[in-house]
Short mmCIF file of C-alpha atoms in Angstrom, two decimals:
data_model
loop_
_atom_site.label_atom_id
_atom_site.label_comp_id
_atom_site.label_asym_id
_atom_site.label_seq_id
_atom_site.Cartn_x
_atom_site.Cartn_y
_atom_site.Cartn_z
CA UNK A 1 -21.78 -162.10 -19.90
CA UNK A 2 -20.12 -161.30 -16.23
CA UNK A 3 -16.87 -162.08 -18.43
CA UNK A 4 -18.25 -159.23 -21.29
CA UNK A 5 -19.00 -156.20 -18.32
CA UNK A 6 -15.25 -156.86 -17.53
CA UNK A 7 -14.10 -156.47 -20.41
CA UNK A 8 -15.84 -153.29 -20.71
CA UNK A 9 -15.16 -152.41 -17.30
CA UNK A 10 -11.32 -152.58 -18.53
CA UNK A 11 -11.19 -151.24 -21.89
CA UNK A 12 -12.57 -148.13 -20.23
CA UNK A 13 -9.93 -148.20 -17.41
CA UNK A 14 -7.46 -148.76 -20.21
CA UNK A 15 -9.03 -145.44 -22.33
CA UNK A 16 -8.63 -143.32 -19.51
CA UNK A 17 -5.39 -144.34 -18.21
CA UNK A 18 -4.23 -143.48 -21.38
CA UNK A 19 -6.10 -139.82 -22.20
CA UNK A 20 -4.66 -139.19 -18.42
CA UNK A 21 -0.79 -140.36 -19.40
CA UNK A 22 -1.97 -138.67 -23.17
CA UNK A 23 -2.88 -134.53 -20.80
CA UNK A 24 0.14 -135.64 -18.91
CA UNK A 25 2.22 -135.64 -21.50
CA UNK A 26 -0.13 -132.84 -23.59
CA UNK A 27 0.33 -130.53 -20.54
CA UNK A 28 -0.72 -126.90 -20.19
CA UNK A 29 -0.91 -124.42 -23.20
CA UNK A 30 -0.21 -121.00 -23.60
CA UNK A 31 -3.52 -119.72 -25.53
CA UNK A 32 -4.19 -115.64 -25.24
CA UNK A 33 -1.41 -112.99 -24.65
CA UNK A 34 -1.33 -109.25 -24.69
CA UNK A 35 0.67 -107.06 -23.96
CA UNK A 36 -0.29 -104.04 -21.42
CA UNK A 37 2.52 -100.18 -21.12
CA UNK A 38 1.67 -98.01 -18.87
CA UNK A 39 4.99 -95.69 -17.88
CA UNK A 40 7.00 -96.83 -15.12
CA UNK A 41 6.12 -100.64 -16.82
CA UNK A 42 5.20 -103.27 -19.43
CA UNK A 43 2.88 -105.55 -18.67
CA UNK A 44 2.72 -109.03 -20.88
CA UNK A 45 0.10 -111.95 -19.42
CA UNK A 46 0.03 -114.98 -21.40
CA UNK A 47 -3.36 -117.22 -20.99
CA UNK A 48 -2.14 -120.56 -20.07
CA UNK A 49 -4.83 -123.73 -19.31
CA UNK A 50 -3.65 -124.21 -15.23
CA UNK A 51 -1.13 -122.99 -13.28
CA UNK A 52 2.20 -123.85 -14.79
CA UNK A 53 5.90 -124.51 -13.40
CA UNK A 54 8.04 -121.34 -15.15
CA UNK A 55 11.75 -119.26 -14.66
CA UNK A 56 12.49 -116.06 -15.52
CA UNK A 57 16.01 -114.42 -16.16
CA UNK A 58 17.81 -111.41 -18.11
CA UNK A 59 20.34 -111.66 -20.61
CA UNK A 60 22.53 -108.53 -21.01
CA UNK A 61 25.05 -108.22 -24.74
CA UNK A 62 21.94 -107.44 -26.75
CA UNK A 63 19.07 -106.85 -24.07
CA UNK A 64 16.69 -109.88 -23.31
CA UNK A 65 14.41 -111.97 -20.81
CA UNK A 66 13.77 -115.19 -21.28
CA UNK A 67 10.94 -117.27 -20.27
CA UNK A 68 10.90 -120.89 -19.79
CA UNK A 69 8.14 -123.16 -19.59
CA UNK A 70 8.20 -126.51 -17.88
CA UNK A 71 5.25 -129.00 -19.17
CA UNK A 72 3.76 -126.21 -21.88
CA UNK A 73 2.82 -125.74 -25.37
CA UNK A 74 2.23 -122.95 -27.69
CA UNK A 75 -1.22 -121.91 -29.28
CA UNK A 76 -1.37 -117.85 -28.88
CA UNK A 77 -0.35 -116.01 -32.25
CA UNK A 78 2.84 -114.08 -30.31
CA UNK A 79 3.62 -112.68 -33.63
CA UNK A 80 0.15 -110.38 -34.21
CA UNK A 81 1.25 -108.22 -29.93
CA UNK A 82 1.31 -104.76 -30.41
CA UNK A 83 5.39 -103.73 -28.87
CA UNK A 84 4.04 -100.17 -29.73
CA UNK A 85 4.44 -98.35 -26.58
CA UNK A 86 7.23 -100.80 -24.68
CA UNK A 87 10.78 -102.06 -24.07
CA UNK A 88 10.43 -104.99 -26.72
CA UNK A 89 11.61 -104.62 -29.73
CA UNK A 90 10.27 -108.40 -30.97
CA UNK A 91 9.33 -111.81 -29.40
CA UNK A 92 10.33 -115.38 -30.03
CA UNK A 93 9.79 -119.12 -29.28
CA UNK A 94 11.04 -121.99 -29.47
CA UNK A 95 9.77 -126.08 -27.87
CA UNK A 96 12.87 -127.42 -25.59
CA UNK A 97 13.50 -130.18 -24.03
CA UNK A 98 10.47 -132.21 -25.76
CA UNK A 99 8.41 -130.73 -23.76
CA UNK A 100 8.95 -127.39 -23.33
CA UNK A 101 8.31 -123.91 -24.48
CA UNK A 102 11.17 -121.70 -24.28
CA UNK A 103 10.17 -118.04 -25.43
CA UNK A 104 12.71 -114.67 -25.27
CA UNK A 105 11.82 -111.72 -25.52
CA UNK A 106 14.15 -108.97 -26.93
CA UNK A 107 14.60 -105.64 -25.64
CA UNK A 108 15.20 -102.18 -26.12
CA UNK A 109 17.48 -102.02 -22.79
CA UNK A 110 17.18 -103.29 -20.23
CA UNK A 111 14.38 -103.70 -17.33
CA UNK A 112 13.83 -105.04 -13.78
CA UNK A 113 11.56 -107.74 -13.99
CA UNK A 114 8.83 -109.94 -11.99
CA UNK A 115 6.45 -112.41 -12.35
CA UNK A 116 3.58 -114.39 -11.29
CA UNK A 117 0.38 -116.27 -12.04
CA UNK A 118 -3.02 -115.15 -11.73
CA UNK A 119 -6.39 -116.95 -10.56
CA UNK A 120 -8.97 -117.10 -12.92
CA UNK A 121 -11.38 -113.73 -12.11
CA UNK A 122 -14.82 -112.90 -14.53
CA UNK A 123 -13.40 -112.20 -17.84
CA UNK A 124 -10.07 -113.99 -17.67
CA UNK A 125 -8.59 -117.90 -16.86
CA UNK A 126 -5.49 -118.79 -15.66
CA UNK A 127 -2.05 -116.24 -16.83
CA UNK A 128 1.42 -116.71 -15.62
CA UNK A 129 2.46 -112.05 -15.69
CA UNK A 130 5.39 -111.33 -16.22
CA UNK A 131 5.77 -106.92 -15.82
CA UNK A 132 9.46 -105.71 -17.61
CA UNK A 133 9.70 -102.97 -14.74
CA UNK A 134 12.16 -99.60 -16.33
CA UNK A 135 13.71 -98.07 -12.45
CA UNK A 136 15.59 -95.42 -15.02
CA UNK A 137 12.78 -94.50 -16.99
CA UNK A 138 10.46 -95.13 -14.29
CA UNK A 139 7.25 -92.32 -14.01
CA UNK A 140 6.94 -92.30 -9.80
CA UNK A 141 10.76 -90.13 -10.21
CA UNK A 142 9.61 -88.28 -12.44
CA UNK A 143 6.71 -86.47 -11.06
CA UNK A 144 8.94 -84.85 -7.62
CA UNK A 145 7.19 -81.43 -7.86
CA UNK A 146 5.34 -80.85 -10.73
CA UNK A 147 4.85 -76.84 -12.24
CA UNK A 148 1.98 -75.85 -10.90
CA UNK A 149 -0.13 -73.36 -11.82
CA UNK A 150 0.27 -69.64 -10.17
CA UNK A 151 -1.38 -66.42 -10.14
CA UNK A 152 0.92 -63.11 -9.64
CA UNK A 153 1.40 -63.24 -6.21
CA UNK A 154 3.06 -66.97 -6.18
CA UNK A 155 0.68 -68.36 -4.81
CA UNK A 156 0.27 -71.97 -5.32
CA UNK A 157 -2.68 -74.11 -6.12
CA UNK A 158 -3.69 -76.26 -4.75
CA UNK A 159 -3.34 -79.78 -5.75
CA UNK A 160 -6.13 -82.70 -6.33
CA UNK A 161 -4.86 -86.32 -7.62
CA UNK A 162 -7.57 -88.65 -9.04
CA UNK A 163 -6.89 -91.81 -8.37
CA UNK A 164 -9.48 -94.24 -11.84
CA UNK A 165 -9.48 -97.32 -10.20
CA UNK A 166 -8.39 -101.14 -11.70
CA UNK A 167 -6.63 -100.89 -15.41
CA UNK A 168 -5.02 -103.21 -17.64
CA UNK A 169 -5.18 -107.01 -16.76
CA UNK A 170 -7.92 -106.33 -13.94
CA UNK A 171 -10.63 -105.03 -15.27
CA UNK A 172 -12.73 -104.36 -12.04
CA UNK A 173 -16.85 -104.60 -11.75
CA UNK A 174 -18.04 -105.84 -14.67
CA UNK A 175 -21.71 -104.90 -15.37
CA UNK A 176 -24.63 -107.00 -16.89
CA UNK A 177 -24.25 -106.11 -19.87
CA UNK A 178 -20.25 -106.74 -20.16
CA UNK A 179 -19.41 -102.90 -18.70
CA UNK A 180 -16.02 -102.47 -17.47
CA UNK A 181 -15.33 -100.40 -14.39
CA UNK A 182 -11.84 -99.59 -15.59
CA UNK A 183 -12.92 -98.08 -18.76
CA UNK A 184 -15.62 -96.16 -17.22
CA UNK A 185 -14.38 -94.18 -14.41
CA UNK A 186 -11.12 -93.52 -15.95
CA UNK A 187 -14.17 -91.96 -18.03
CA UNK A 188 -15.64 -90.51 -15.40
CA UNK A 189 -11.50 -89.38 -13.93
CA UNK A 190 -10.81 -87.34 -16.33
CA UNK A 191 -13.48 -85.10 -17.05
CA UNK A 192 -12.93 -84.35 -13.44
CA UNK A 193 -9.60 -83.83 -14.44
CA UNK A 194 -10.38 -80.71 -17.33
CA UNK A 195 -13.00 -79.96 -15.08
CA UNK A 196 -10.48 -78.78 -11.53
CA UNK A 197 -7.84 -77.70 -14.11
CA UNK A 198 -10.41 -74.80 -15.53
CA UNK A 199 -10.69 -73.90 -11.75
CA UNK A 200 -8.38 -70.68 -11.20
CA UNK A 201 -6.39 -72.19 -7.53
CA UNK A 202 -6.20 -75.86 -8.87
CA UNK A 203 -4.15 -78.21 -10.72
CA UNK A 204 -5.25 -81.74 -10.72
CA UNK A 205 -3.21 -84.82 -11.58
CA UNK A 206 -4.30 -89.01 -13.00
CA UNK A 207 -2.30 -91.81 -11.20
CA UNK A 208 -2.94 -93.35 -14.79
CA UNK A 209 -4.13 -91.78 -17.60
CA UNK A 210 -4.93 -94.80 -19.50
CA UNK A 211 -4.86 -98.82 -19.65
CA UNK A 212 -3.12 -99.93 -17.60
CA UNK A 213 -2.77 -101.17 -13.85
CA UNK A 214 -0.82 -99.36 -10.64
CA UNK A 215 0.46 -100.98 -7.74
CA UNK A 216 -1.92 -99.87 -4.44
CA UNK A 217 0.76 -98.42 -2.65
CA UNK A 218 2.13 -96.44 -6.02
CA UNK A 219 -1.26 -94.91 -6.42
CA UNK A 220 -0.70 -93.40 -3.39
CA UNK A 221 3.12 -92.40 -3.96
CA UNK A 222 2.11 -91.12 -7.15
CA UNK A 223 0.33 -87.82 -4.82
CA UNK A 224 3.16 -88.06 -2.28
CA UNK A 225 4.52 -87.62 -5.16
CA UNK A 226 2.97 -84.70 -6.43
CA UNK A 227 2.81 -83.35 -3.10
CA UNK A 228 -1.38 -83.68 -3.17
CA UNK A 229 -3.21 -81.82 -0.99
CA UNK A 230 -6.48 -84.42 -2.12
CA UNK A 231 -6.46 -87.68 -2.72
CA UNK A 232 -9.83 -88.88 -4.60
CA UNK A 233 -9.78 -92.33 -6.11
CA UNK A 234 -13.11 -93.09 -8.13
CA UNK A 235 -14.99 -96.74 -8.57
CA UNK A 236 -17.31 -98.51 -9.38
CA UNK A 237 -19.35 -100.51 -6.66
CA UNK A 238 -20.51 -104.08 -7.90
CA UNK A 239 -22.49 -106.95 -5.47
CA UNK A 240 -23.60 -110.10 -6.16
CA UNK A 241 -27.67 -109.33 -6.81
CA UNK A 242 -28.51 -106.52 -10.03
CA UNK A 243 -30.77 -104.61 -6.21
CA UNK A 244 -28.39 -102.35 -4.60
CA UNK A 245 -27.94 -99.24 -5.92
CA UNK A 246 -26.73 -95.26 -5.55
CA UNK A 247 -23.09 -93.73 -5.32
CA UNK A 248 -20.50 -93.49 -1.31
CA UNK A 249 -17.71 -91.69 -0.27
CA UNK A 250 -15.74 -93.81 1.88
CA UNK A 251 -12.50 -92.97 3.96
CA UNK A 252 -10.33 -94.47 5.67
CA UNK A 253 -11.47 -96.48 9.46
CA UNK A 254 -9.50 -95.88 12.15
CA UNK A 255 -8.44 -99.90 12.54
CA UNK A 256 -6.85 -99.40 9.05
CA UNK A 257 -5.03 -95.85 10.02
CA UNK A 258 -4.19 -98.08 12.58
CA UNK A 259 -1.84 -101.02 10.84
CA UNK A 260 -0.85 -98.38 8.51
CA UNK A 261 0.79 -96.38 12.22
CA UNK A 262 2.84 -99.29 13.13
CA UNK A 263 3.40 -100.12 9.07
CA UNK A 264 5.22 -97.50 8.27
CA UNK A 265 6.59 -97.40 11.76
CA UNK A 266 7.86 -100.39 11.39
CA UNK A 267 9.51 -100.01 7.53
CA UNK A 268 12.04 -97.38 7.63
CA UNK A 269 12.41 -95.91 4.62
CA UNK A 270 9.19 -94.40 5.62
CA UNK A 271 11.58 -92.42 8.27
CA UNK A 272 12.08 -89.87 5.91
CA UNK A 273 9.17 -88.92 4.16
CA UNK A 274 7.84 -85.85 5.29
CA UNK A 275 4.47 -86.20 7.07
CA UNK A 276 2.11 -83.09 6.08
CA UNK A 277 0.94 -83.51 2.63
CA UNK A 278 3.07 -80.54 0.77
CA UNK A 279 5.67 -80.75 3.86
CA UNK A 280 5.89 -81.16 7.76
CA UNK A 281 6.89 -83.15 9.91
CA UNK A 282 10.48 -85.58 8.91
CA UNK A 283 10.61 -89.46 11.18
CA UNK A 284 13.84 -89.15 10.27
CA UNK A 285 15.43 -89.61 13.65
CA UNK A 286 13.32 -89.92 15.76
CA UNK A 287 12.46 -92.83 18.54
CA UNK A 288 9.77 -95.05 17.90
CA UNK A 289 7.70 -93.63 20.74
CA UNK A 290 7.72 -89.84 18.77
CA UNK A 291 7.31 -90.56 15.29
CA UNK A 292 4.82 -92.49 16.32
CA UNK A 293 2.26 -89.55 18.52
CA UNK A 294 3.55 -87.24 15.31
CA UNK A 295 1.73 -89.87 13.02
CA UNK A 296 -1.22 -90.91 15.12
CA UNK A 297 -2.00 -87.33 15.05
CA UNK A 298 -1.55 -86.79 11.54
CA UNK A 299 -3.68 -89.48 10.53
CA UNK A 300 -5.98 -88.36 12.79
CA UNK A 301 -5.46 -84.48 11.23
CA UNK A 302 -5.67 -86.68 7.84
CA UNK A 303 -8.83 -88.14 8.51
CA UNK A 304 -10.80 -85.68 10.53
CA UNK A 305 -9.93 -83.60 7.33
CA UNK A 306 -10.84 -87.06 4.66
CA UNK A 307 -13.87 -87.06 6.34
CA UNK A 308 -14.71 -82.91 6.27
CA UNK A 309 -14.39 -83.22 1.95
CA UNK A 310 -16.17 -86.77 1.70
CA UNK A 311 -19.24 -85.18 2.99
CA UNK A 312 -18.65 -81.90 1.77
CA UNK A 313 -18.86 -84.24 -1.78
CA UNK A 314 -21.83 -86.24 -0.11
CA UNK A 315 -23.72 -83.55 0.10
CA UNK A 316 -23.17 -82.85 -3.85
CA UNK A 317 -23.73 -85.93 -5.45
CA UNK A 318 -26.95 -85.88 -3.61
CA UNK A 319 -28.51 -82.94 -6.33
CA UNK A 320 -27.68 -85.68 -9.28
CA UNK A 321 -28.01 -90.16 -7.87
CA UNK A 322 -29.92 -91.00 -5.51
CA UNK A 323 -26.80 -92.03 -2.35
CA UNK A 324 -26.40 -95.90 -1.21
CA UNK A 325 -25.94 -94.13 2.11
CA UNK A 326 -26.77 -90.84 3.92
CA UNK A 327 -23.08 -90.89 4.72
CA UNK A 328 -19.28 -90.60 3.53
CA UNK A 329 -18.71 -94.41 5.41
CA UNK A 330 -15.02 -95.51 7.12
CA UNK A 331 -13.37 -98.46 5.53
CA UNK A 332 -9.56 -100.07 5.81
CA UNK A 333 -9.00 -99.30 1.93
CA UNK A 334 -5.26 -99.14 0.70
CA UNK A 335 -5.59 -95.79 -1.57
CA UNK A 336 -6.32 -94.29 1.78
CA UNK A 337 -4.05 -95.42 4.45
CA UNK A 338 -1.96 -91.95 3.60
CA UNK A 339 -1.24 -90.52 6.50
CA UNK A 340 -0.54 -87.30 5.71
CA UNK A 341 -2.85 -86.90 2.46
CA UNK A 342 -6.34 -86.17 3.80
CA UNK A 343 -8.21 -89.01 0.35
CA UNK A 344 -11.36 -90.66 -0.17
CA UNK A 345 -12.74 -93.27 -2.14
CA UNK A 346 -15.91 -92.19 -4.51
CA UNK A 347 -18.21 -95.04 -5.75
CA UNK A 348 -20.12 -93.82 -8.41
CA UNK A 349 -22.80 -96.54 -8.47
CA UNK A 350 -23.72 -100.12 -8.78
CA UNK A 351 -22.41 -101.11 -12.09
CA UNK A 352 -23.82 -103.97 -11.00
CA UNK A 353 -27.48 -102.59 -11.02
CA UNK A 354 -28.48 -102.31 -14.41
CA UNK A 355 -30.37 -99.59 -14.40
CA UNK A 356 -27.05 -97.73 -12.85
CA UNK A 357 -24.54 -99.58 -15.27
CA UNK A 358 -26.77 -97.56 -18.16
CA UNK A 359 -26.44 -95.05 -16.31
CA UNK A 360 -22.23 -94.78 -15.69
CA UNK A 361 -21.84 -95.75 -18.57
CA UNK A 362 -22.94 -91.93 -20.69
CA UNK A 363 -20.98 -89.23 -20.73
CA UNK A 364 -23.54 -87.10 -19.55
CA UNK A 365 -24.49 -89.32 -16.41
CA UNK A 366 -20.45 -89.01 -15.61
CA UNK A 367 -20.11 -85.56 -16.32
CA UNK A 368 -22.94 -84.42 -14.06
CA UNK A 369 -21.78 -87.27 -11.16
CA UNK A 370 -17.98 -85.55 -12.06
CA UNK A 371 -18.84 -81.78 -12.27
CA UNK A 372 -20.09 -82.96 -7.66
CA UNK A 373 -17.15 -83.96 -7.02
CA UNK A 374 -16.06 -80.61 -7.95
CA UNK A 375 -18.09 -79.04 -6.12
CA UNK A 376 -17.46 -80.77 -3.35
CA UNK A 377 -14.15 -81.00 -3.55
CA UNK A 378 -15.06 -76.33 -4.50
CA UNK A 379 -16.94 -76.01 -1.14
CA UNK A 380 -14.49 -78.17 1.32
CA UNK A 381 -10.92 -76.01 -0.15
CA UNK A 382 -13.45 -73.00 -0.48
CA UNK A 383 -13.89 -72.32 3.85
CA UNK A 384 -10.03 -74.61 4.85
CA UNK A 385 -7.67 -73.51 1.79
CA UNK A 386 -3.62 -75.14 3.16
CA UNK A 387 -1.37 -72.55 3.72
CA UNK A 388 0.16 -71.25 1.37
CA UNK A 389 -2.24 -71.49 -1.75
CA UNK A 390 -3.79 -68.58 -3.77
CA UNK A 391 -7.68 -69.50 -2.58
CA UNK A 392 -6.09 -69.48 1.12
CA UNK A 393 -4.72 -65.57 0.13
CA UNK A 394 -8.05 -64.88 -1.02
CA UNK A 395 -9.66 -65.67 1.54
CA UNK A 396 -7.70 -63.79 3.94
CA UNK A 397 -7.39 -60.94 1.75
CA UNK A 398 -11.85 -61.45 0.91
CA UNK A 399 -11.21 -61.58 -2.94
CA UNK A 400 -12.93 -66.35 -3.18
CA UNK A 401 -16.25 -67.17 -3.13
CA UNK A 402 -17.14 -64.09 -6.31
CA UNK A 403 -16.12 -65.46 -9.72
CA UNK A 404 -18.71 -68.19 -9.46
CA UNK A 405 -21.90 -68.29 -8.49
CA UNK A 406 -24.67 -72.24 -8.50
CA UNK A 407 -27.91 -71.99 -9.52
CA UNK A 408 -30.41 -74.69 -9.20
CA UNK A 409 -32.06 -75.55 -11.92
CA UNK A 410 -35.53 -75.22 -11.39
CA UNK A 411 -38.72 -76.33 -13.25
CA UNK A 412 -38.97 -74.81 -17.10
CA UNK A 413 -35.35 -73.22 -17.06
CA UNK A 414 -33.06 -74.37 -20.89
CA UNK A 415 -29.80 -74.42 -20.37
CA UNK A 416 -30.50 -71.24 -23.26
CA UNK A 417 -32.30 -69.26 -20.94
CA UNK A 418 -30.43 -68.95 -18.12
CA UNK A 419 -26.78 -68.35 -20.09
CA UNK A 420 -28.54 -65.52 -21.83
CA UNK A 421 -29.64 -63.56 -18.46
CA UNK A 422 -25.89 -64.76 -17.15
CA UNK A 423 -24.43 -62.92 -20.33
CA UNK A 424 -22.69 -66.52 -21.46
CA UNK A 425 -22.74 -68.44 -24.23
CA UNK A 426 -24.33 -72.35 -24.19
CA UNK A 427 -21.19 -73.79 -24.80
CA UNK A 428 -19.20 -71.70 -22.25
CA UNK A 429 -21.65 -72.67 -20.12
CA UNK A 430 -21.33 -76.45 -20.82
CA UNK A 431 -17.74 -76.35 -20.68
CA UNK A 432 -17.20 -74.87 -17.79
CA UNK A 433 -20.05 -77.17 -16.27
CA UNK A 434 -18.19 -80.05 -17.94
CA UNK A 435 -22.03 -80.96 -19.07
CA UNK A 436 -21.63 -82.87 -23.86
CA UNK A 437 -24.84 -81.59 -23.80
CA UNK A 438 -27.67 -78.81 -23.09
CA UNK A 439 -29.69 -81.00 -21.29
CA UNK A 440 -29.83 -80.17 -17.48
CA UNK A 441 -32.56 -81.47 -15.15
CA UNK A 442 -34.48 -79.71 -12.48
CA UNK A 443 -33.21 -79.75 -9.22
CA UNK A 444 -29.66 -80.27 -10.91
CA UNK A 445 -26.50 -77.56 -9.36
CA UNK A 446 -24.96 -75.29 -12.24
CA UNK A 447 -21.67 -73.57 -11.86
CA UNK A 448 -22.19 -69.86 -14.01
CA UNK A 449 -19.04 -68.26 -14.17
CA UNK A 450 -18.63 -63.92 -14.31
CA UNK A 451 -20.21 -62.16 -16.74
#
């Protein structure tokens, strides 16, 4: 009996050792792949079974990028990847040195490669990420001084840059029904962009227009390239339990401001940047003490303006949604750390809350939120318009505020009735407020253009 047990143990040990040896020989597998084209780069993502050693290098004549994966095999079909909109013409692969894998990207032009690995998240497992950076055709380089709508007096528009959080391989938070934050906030950002661009004296720009990722620092860099007067980042919050709900507005915390001031002073390339939005004080040639004072003054003014516009936006959101907190919160979010541009982050709601997830998935609710954000922005800039803008000229000459009136929906009101009373069509009233249908709710505020 004892000998039988020992034989069984030995057999199990042999099987285990064989399995481990086979697993080591088999190595990691590439089980899937995705491509995310963006205006200034393309991201190739390989789904792998675990962390792996890899090496990438570029070749010219013709342009190619080689990706060598140690102790790996290919189980994904790379031939079916959609390559349109990317610099990749074709993808080839073959085993190498027995247990290794080589993947070759045939390119339309030379690119700058960058690679890193990602840990598993809610949606994906281990991943190898390869970025193909287009340095010659970067949108960041083409974004300088965009054309803005001007009135006959040549007064410039207020420029609002809208940032849809996450994107591409980064889905953001995911709701109980599978609704992805990156999709919700992009749709809401586009609705807000359309509302802002309809308003005389305003121009809106998006940091991303599709499903791709933009680095956090690049989002604020884009705002600076666009000479933004305001930066609005849109997100949908999440929590480990489904109970929390409500919209929030954030501005930069003082602790975040202090760390950012130190970072700017430490990086010499920032010295040539202008402080003060569309043009102010340059740090170039200043000693550290004076540059630090100028940065502190600019950062303090930026935070105060952010708190002002954030409070205005929060007050309008209170009319269409439940608020998570009664006041503007402050945190050290990277996208808020611009020392010369007022910046706010709007959490549209908790996507982890089943009811708010359901609301955020509807055009109707997102349009209400976007309309409230627009009203808050309008209210703030009507009171404190940036110098040189059409809004500042209108305020100085007593011509602002007469083209739009606001009305709070009362019990029994209908959109058709309000349209008739104000001599405007229902469709025009819906377009003006970003509504997808003619439903209105008691307490909702709508904007009515002058007849």
